[in-house]
PDB file of C-alpha atoms in Angstrom:
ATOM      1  CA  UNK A  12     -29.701  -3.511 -28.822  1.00  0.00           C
ATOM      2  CA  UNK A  13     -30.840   0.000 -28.225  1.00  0.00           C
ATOM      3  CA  UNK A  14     -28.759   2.743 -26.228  1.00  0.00           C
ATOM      4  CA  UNK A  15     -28.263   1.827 -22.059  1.00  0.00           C
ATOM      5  CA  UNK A  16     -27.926   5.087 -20.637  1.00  0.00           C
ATOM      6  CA  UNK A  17     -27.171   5.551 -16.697  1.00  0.00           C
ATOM      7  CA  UNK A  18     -27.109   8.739 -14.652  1.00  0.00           C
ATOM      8  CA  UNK A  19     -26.667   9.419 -10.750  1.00  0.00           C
ATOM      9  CA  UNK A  20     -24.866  10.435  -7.755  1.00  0.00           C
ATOM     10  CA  UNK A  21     -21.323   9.515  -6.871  1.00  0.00           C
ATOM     11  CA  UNK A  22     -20.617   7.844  -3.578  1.00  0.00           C
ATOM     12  CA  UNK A  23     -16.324   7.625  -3.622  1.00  0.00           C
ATOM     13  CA  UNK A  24     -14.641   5.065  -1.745  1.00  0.00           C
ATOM     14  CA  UNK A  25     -10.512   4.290  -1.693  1.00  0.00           C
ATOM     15  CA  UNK A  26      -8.507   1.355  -3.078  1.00  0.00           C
ATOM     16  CA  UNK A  27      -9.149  -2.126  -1.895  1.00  0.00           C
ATOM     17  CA  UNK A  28     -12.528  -2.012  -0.934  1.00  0.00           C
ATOM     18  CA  UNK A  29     -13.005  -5.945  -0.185  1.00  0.00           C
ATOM     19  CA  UNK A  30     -16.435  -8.154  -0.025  1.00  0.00           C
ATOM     20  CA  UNK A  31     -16.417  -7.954   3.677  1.00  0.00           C
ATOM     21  CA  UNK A  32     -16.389  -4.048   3.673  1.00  0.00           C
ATOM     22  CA  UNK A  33     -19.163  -4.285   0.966  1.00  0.00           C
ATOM     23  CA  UNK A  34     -21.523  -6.708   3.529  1.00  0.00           C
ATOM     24  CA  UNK A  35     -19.829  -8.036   6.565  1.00  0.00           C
ATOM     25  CA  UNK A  36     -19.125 -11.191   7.021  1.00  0.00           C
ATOM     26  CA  UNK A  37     -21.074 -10.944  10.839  1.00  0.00           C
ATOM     27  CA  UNK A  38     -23.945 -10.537   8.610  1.00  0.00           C
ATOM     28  CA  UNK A  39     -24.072 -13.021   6.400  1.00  0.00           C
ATOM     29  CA  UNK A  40     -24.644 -15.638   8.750  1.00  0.00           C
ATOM     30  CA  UNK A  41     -27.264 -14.365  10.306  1.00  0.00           C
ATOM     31  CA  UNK A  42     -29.394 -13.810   7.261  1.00  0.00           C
ATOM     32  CA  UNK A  43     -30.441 -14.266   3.569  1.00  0.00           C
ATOM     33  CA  UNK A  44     -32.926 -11.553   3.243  1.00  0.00           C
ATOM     34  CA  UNK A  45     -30.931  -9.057   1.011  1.00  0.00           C
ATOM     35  CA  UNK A  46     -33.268  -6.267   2.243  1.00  0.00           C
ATOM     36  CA  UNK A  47     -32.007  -6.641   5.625  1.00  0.00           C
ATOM     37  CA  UNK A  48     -28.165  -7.522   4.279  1.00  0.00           C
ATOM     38  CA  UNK A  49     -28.742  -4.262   2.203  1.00  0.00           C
ATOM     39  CA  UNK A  50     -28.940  -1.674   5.179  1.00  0.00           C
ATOM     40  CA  UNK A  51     -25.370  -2.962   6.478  1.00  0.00           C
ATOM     41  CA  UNK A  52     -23.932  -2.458   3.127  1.00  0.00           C
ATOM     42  CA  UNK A  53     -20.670  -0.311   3.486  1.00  0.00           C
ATOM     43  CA  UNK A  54     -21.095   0.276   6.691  1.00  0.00           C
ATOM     44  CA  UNK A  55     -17.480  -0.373   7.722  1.00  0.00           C
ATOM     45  CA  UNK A  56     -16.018   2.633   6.092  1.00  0.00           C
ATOM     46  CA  UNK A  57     -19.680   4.676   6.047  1.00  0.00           C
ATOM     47  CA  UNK A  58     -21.933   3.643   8.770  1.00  0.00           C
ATOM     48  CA  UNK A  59     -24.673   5.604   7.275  1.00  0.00           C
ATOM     49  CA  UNK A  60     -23.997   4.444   3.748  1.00  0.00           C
ATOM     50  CA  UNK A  61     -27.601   2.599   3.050  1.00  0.00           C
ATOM     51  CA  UNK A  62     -29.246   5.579   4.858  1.00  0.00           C
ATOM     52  CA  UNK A  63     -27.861   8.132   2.292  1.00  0.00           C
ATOM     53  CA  UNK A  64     -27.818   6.137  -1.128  1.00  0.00           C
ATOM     54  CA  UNK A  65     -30.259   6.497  -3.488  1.00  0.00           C
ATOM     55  CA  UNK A  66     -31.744   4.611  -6.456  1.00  0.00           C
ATOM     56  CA  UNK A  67     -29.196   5.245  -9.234  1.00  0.00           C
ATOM     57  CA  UNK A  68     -26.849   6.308  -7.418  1.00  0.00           C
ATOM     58  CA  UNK A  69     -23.708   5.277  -8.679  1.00  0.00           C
ATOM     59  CA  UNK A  70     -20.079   4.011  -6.877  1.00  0.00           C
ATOM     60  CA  UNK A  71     -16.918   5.199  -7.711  1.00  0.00           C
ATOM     61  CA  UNK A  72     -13.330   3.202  -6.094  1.00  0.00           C
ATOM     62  CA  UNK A  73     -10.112   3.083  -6.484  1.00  0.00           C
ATOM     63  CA  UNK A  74      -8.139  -0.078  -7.424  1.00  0.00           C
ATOM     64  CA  UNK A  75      -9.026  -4.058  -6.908  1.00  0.00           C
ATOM     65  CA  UNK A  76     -12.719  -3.354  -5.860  1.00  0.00           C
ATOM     66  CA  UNK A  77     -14.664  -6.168  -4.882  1.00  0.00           C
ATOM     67  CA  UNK A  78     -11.634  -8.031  -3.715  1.00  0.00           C
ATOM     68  CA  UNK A  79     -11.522 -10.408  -0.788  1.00  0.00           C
ATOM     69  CA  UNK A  80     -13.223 -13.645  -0.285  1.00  0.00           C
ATOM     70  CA  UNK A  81     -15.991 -14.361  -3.042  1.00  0.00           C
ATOM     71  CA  UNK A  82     -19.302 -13.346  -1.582  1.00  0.00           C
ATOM     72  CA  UNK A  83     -21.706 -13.699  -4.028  1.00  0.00           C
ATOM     73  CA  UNK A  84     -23.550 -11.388  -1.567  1.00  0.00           C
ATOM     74  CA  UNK A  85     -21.357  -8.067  -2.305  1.00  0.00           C
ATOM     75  CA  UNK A  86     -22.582  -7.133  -5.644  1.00  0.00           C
ATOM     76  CA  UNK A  87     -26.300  -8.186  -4.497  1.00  0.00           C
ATOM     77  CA  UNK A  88     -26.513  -6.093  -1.777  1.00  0.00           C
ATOM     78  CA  UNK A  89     -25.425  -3.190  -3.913  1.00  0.00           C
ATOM     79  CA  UNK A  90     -28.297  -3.590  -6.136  1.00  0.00           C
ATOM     80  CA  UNK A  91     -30.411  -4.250  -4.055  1.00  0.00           C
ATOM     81  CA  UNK A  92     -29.774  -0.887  -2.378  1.00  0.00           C
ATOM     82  CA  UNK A  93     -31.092   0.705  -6.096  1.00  0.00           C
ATOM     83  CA  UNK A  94     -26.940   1.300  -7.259  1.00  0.00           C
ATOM     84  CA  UNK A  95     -26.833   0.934 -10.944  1.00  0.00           C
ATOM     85  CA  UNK A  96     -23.446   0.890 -11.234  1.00  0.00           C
ATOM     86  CA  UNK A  97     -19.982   0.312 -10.239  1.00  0.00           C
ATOM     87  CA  UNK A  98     -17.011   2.551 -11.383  1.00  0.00           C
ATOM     88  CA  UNK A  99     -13.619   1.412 -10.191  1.00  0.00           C
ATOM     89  CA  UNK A 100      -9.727   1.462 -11.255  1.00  0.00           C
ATOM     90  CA  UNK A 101      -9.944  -2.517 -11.211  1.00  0.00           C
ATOM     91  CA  UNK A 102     -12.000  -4.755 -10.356  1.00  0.00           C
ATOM     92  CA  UNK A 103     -11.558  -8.484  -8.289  1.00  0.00           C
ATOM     93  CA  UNK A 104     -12.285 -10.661 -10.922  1.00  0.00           C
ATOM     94  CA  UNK A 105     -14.922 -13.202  -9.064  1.00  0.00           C
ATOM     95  CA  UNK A 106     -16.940  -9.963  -8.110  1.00  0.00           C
ATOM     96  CA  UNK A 107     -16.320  -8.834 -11.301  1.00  0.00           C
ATOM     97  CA  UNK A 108     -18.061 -12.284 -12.235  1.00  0.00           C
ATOM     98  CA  UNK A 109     -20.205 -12.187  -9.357  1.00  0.00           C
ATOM     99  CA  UNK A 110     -21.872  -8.808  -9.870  1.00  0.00           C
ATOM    100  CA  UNK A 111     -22.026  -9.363 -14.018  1.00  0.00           C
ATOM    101  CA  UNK A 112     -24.285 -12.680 -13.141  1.00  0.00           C
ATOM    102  CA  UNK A 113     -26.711 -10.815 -10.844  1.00  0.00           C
ATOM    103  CA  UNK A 114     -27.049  -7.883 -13.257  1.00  0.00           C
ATOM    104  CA  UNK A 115     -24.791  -5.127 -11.611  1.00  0.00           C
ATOM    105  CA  UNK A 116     -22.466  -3.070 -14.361  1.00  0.00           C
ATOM    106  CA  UNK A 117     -19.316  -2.440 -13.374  1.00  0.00           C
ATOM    107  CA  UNK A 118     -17.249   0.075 -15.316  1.00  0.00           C
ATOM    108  CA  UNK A 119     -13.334   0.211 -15.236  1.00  0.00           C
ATOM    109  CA  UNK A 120     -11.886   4.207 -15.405  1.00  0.00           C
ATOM    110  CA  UNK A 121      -8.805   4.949 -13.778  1.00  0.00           C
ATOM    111  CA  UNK A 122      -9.188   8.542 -14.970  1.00  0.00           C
ATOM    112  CA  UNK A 123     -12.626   8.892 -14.114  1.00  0.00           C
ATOM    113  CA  UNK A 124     -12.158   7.492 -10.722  1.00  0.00           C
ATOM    114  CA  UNK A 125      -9.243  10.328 -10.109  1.00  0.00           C
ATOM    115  CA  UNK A 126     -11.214  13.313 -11.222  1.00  0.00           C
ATOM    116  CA  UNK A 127     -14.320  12.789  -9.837  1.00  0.00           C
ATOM    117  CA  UNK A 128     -15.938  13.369  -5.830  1.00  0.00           C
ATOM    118  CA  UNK A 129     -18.467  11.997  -3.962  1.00  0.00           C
ATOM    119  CA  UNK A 130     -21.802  14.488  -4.929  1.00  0.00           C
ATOM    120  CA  UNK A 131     -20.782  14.691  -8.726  1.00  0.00           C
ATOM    121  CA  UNK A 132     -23.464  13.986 -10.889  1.00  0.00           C
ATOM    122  CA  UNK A 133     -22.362  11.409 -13.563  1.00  0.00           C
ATOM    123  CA  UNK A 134     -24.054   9.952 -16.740  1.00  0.00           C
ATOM    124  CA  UNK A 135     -22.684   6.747 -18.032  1.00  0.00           C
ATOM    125  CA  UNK A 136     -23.458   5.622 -21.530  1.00  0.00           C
ATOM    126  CA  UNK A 137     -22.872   1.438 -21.621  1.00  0.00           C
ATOM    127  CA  UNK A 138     -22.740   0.896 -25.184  1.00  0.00           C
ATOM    128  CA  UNK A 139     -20.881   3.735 -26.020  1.00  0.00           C
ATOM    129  CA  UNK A 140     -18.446   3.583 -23.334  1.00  0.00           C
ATOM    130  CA  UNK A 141     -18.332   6.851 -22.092  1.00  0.00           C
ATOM    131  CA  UNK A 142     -18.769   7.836 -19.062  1.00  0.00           C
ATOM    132  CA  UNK A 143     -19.419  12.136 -18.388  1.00  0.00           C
ATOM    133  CA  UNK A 144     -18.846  13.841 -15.143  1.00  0.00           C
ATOM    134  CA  UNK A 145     -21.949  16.416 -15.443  1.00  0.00           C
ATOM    135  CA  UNK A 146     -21.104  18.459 -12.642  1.00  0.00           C
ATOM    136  CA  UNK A 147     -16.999  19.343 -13.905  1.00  0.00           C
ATOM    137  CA  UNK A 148     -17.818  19.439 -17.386  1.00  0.00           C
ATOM    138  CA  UNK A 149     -15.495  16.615 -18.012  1.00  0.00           C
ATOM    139  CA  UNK A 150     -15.934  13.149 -20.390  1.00  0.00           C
ATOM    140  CA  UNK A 151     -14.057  10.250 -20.331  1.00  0.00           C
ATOM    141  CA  UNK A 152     -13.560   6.987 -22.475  1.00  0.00           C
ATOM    142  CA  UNK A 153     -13.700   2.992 -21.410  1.00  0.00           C
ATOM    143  CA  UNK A 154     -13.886  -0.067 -23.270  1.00  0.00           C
ATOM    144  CA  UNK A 155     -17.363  -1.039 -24.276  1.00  0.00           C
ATOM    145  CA  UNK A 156     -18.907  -3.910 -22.503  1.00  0.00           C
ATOM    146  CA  UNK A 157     -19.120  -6.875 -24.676  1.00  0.00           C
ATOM    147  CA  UNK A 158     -22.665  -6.667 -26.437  1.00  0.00           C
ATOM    148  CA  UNK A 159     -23.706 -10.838 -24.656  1.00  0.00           C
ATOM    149  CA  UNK A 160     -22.205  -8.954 -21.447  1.00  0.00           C
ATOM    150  CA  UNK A 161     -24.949  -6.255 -21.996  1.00  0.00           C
ATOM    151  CA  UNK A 162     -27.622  -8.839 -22.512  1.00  0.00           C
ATOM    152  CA  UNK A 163     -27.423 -10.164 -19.644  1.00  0.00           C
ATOM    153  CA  UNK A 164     -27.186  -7.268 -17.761  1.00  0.00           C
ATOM    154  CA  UNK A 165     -29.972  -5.775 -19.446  1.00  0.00           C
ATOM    155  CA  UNK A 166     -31.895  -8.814 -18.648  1.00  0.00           C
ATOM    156  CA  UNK A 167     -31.409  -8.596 -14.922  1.00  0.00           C
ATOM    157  CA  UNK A 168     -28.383 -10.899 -15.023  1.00  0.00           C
ATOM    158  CA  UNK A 169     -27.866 -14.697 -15.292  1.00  0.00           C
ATOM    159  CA  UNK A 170     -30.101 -16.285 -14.613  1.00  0.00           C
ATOM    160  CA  UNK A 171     -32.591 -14.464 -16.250  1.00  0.00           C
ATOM    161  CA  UNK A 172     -30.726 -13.828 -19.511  1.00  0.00           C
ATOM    162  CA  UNK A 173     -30.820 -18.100 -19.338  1.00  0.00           C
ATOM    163  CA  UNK A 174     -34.837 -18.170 -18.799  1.00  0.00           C
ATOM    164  CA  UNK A 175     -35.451 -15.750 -21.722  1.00  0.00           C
ATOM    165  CA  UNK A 176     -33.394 -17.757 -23.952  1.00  0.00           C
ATOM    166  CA  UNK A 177     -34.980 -21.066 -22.842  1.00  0.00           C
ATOM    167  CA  UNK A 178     -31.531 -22.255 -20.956  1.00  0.00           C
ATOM    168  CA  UNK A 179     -28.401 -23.111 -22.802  1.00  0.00           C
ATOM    169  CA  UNK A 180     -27.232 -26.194 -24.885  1.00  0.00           C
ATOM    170  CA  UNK A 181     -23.309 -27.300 -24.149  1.00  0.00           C
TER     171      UNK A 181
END
């Protein structure tokens, strides 16, 4: 597995940031079409959120991101706004699930997340684990993701990770 390199804007949002903040609940029965889901993404704490993002952009939160009911929808409407990554303190571990099964990286920094603003321009190297604030100069360190976690990621998550290796055997 070669090098996974990310780089984008920083949208910063606060601790706690649950699944119904990421797509509301109001929402989700109305609809399945993600596209549509999408443009209400965020909307409760940054009404013009989908308006302003823009493919590869990149979010940035404090603690126990994702947390809340389990939406499968959260981490989907993130990507499918064109975000190609999550940084947070912590993560809720179904998102955490959730967003690793439909592709999404999510990185955990708690120093990363303290020293950097919304309009920095970040790269992110996966396999290295390193994660460099390009507008303040500044580099920081996280655990590697697990190299099976990568290939599925890099694969465009479950599903398809499954299809390329011709399902699984238990």
């Amino acid at each position: 597995m070669g090098s996974w390199k990310l780089s984008g804007k920083v949208w910063k949002f606060g601790d706690d940031i649950n699944t119904d903040i990421i797509i509301s609940g109001k929402y989700k029965f109305k609809t399945l079409d993600m596209k549509e889901l999408a443009s209400h993404a965020m909307e409760a704490v940054d009404p013009e959120f989908a308006k302003k993002v823009t493919s590869g952009d990149i979010i940035f939160a404090g603690k126990n991101f994702g947390c809340g009911s389990s939406r499968e929808q959260a981490p989907r409407v993130l990507k499918e706004l064109g975000l190609s990554a999550v940084v947070a303190s912590s993560f809720a571990r179904i998102f955490y699930r959730n967003a690793i099964n439909i592709g999404l990286p999510l990185i955990e920094s708690k120093e990363a997340v303290e020293e950097t603003e919304t309009g920095d321009m970040v790269s992110i190297d996966l396999t290295m684990g390193t994660i460099r604030n390009e507008t303040k100069g500044r580099s920081y360190s996280f655990t590697p993701i697990p190299t099976f976690m990568l290939e599925i990621l890099q694969s465009g998550g479950l599903v398809e990770y499954l299809k390329k290796r011709g399902g699984y055997n238990i």
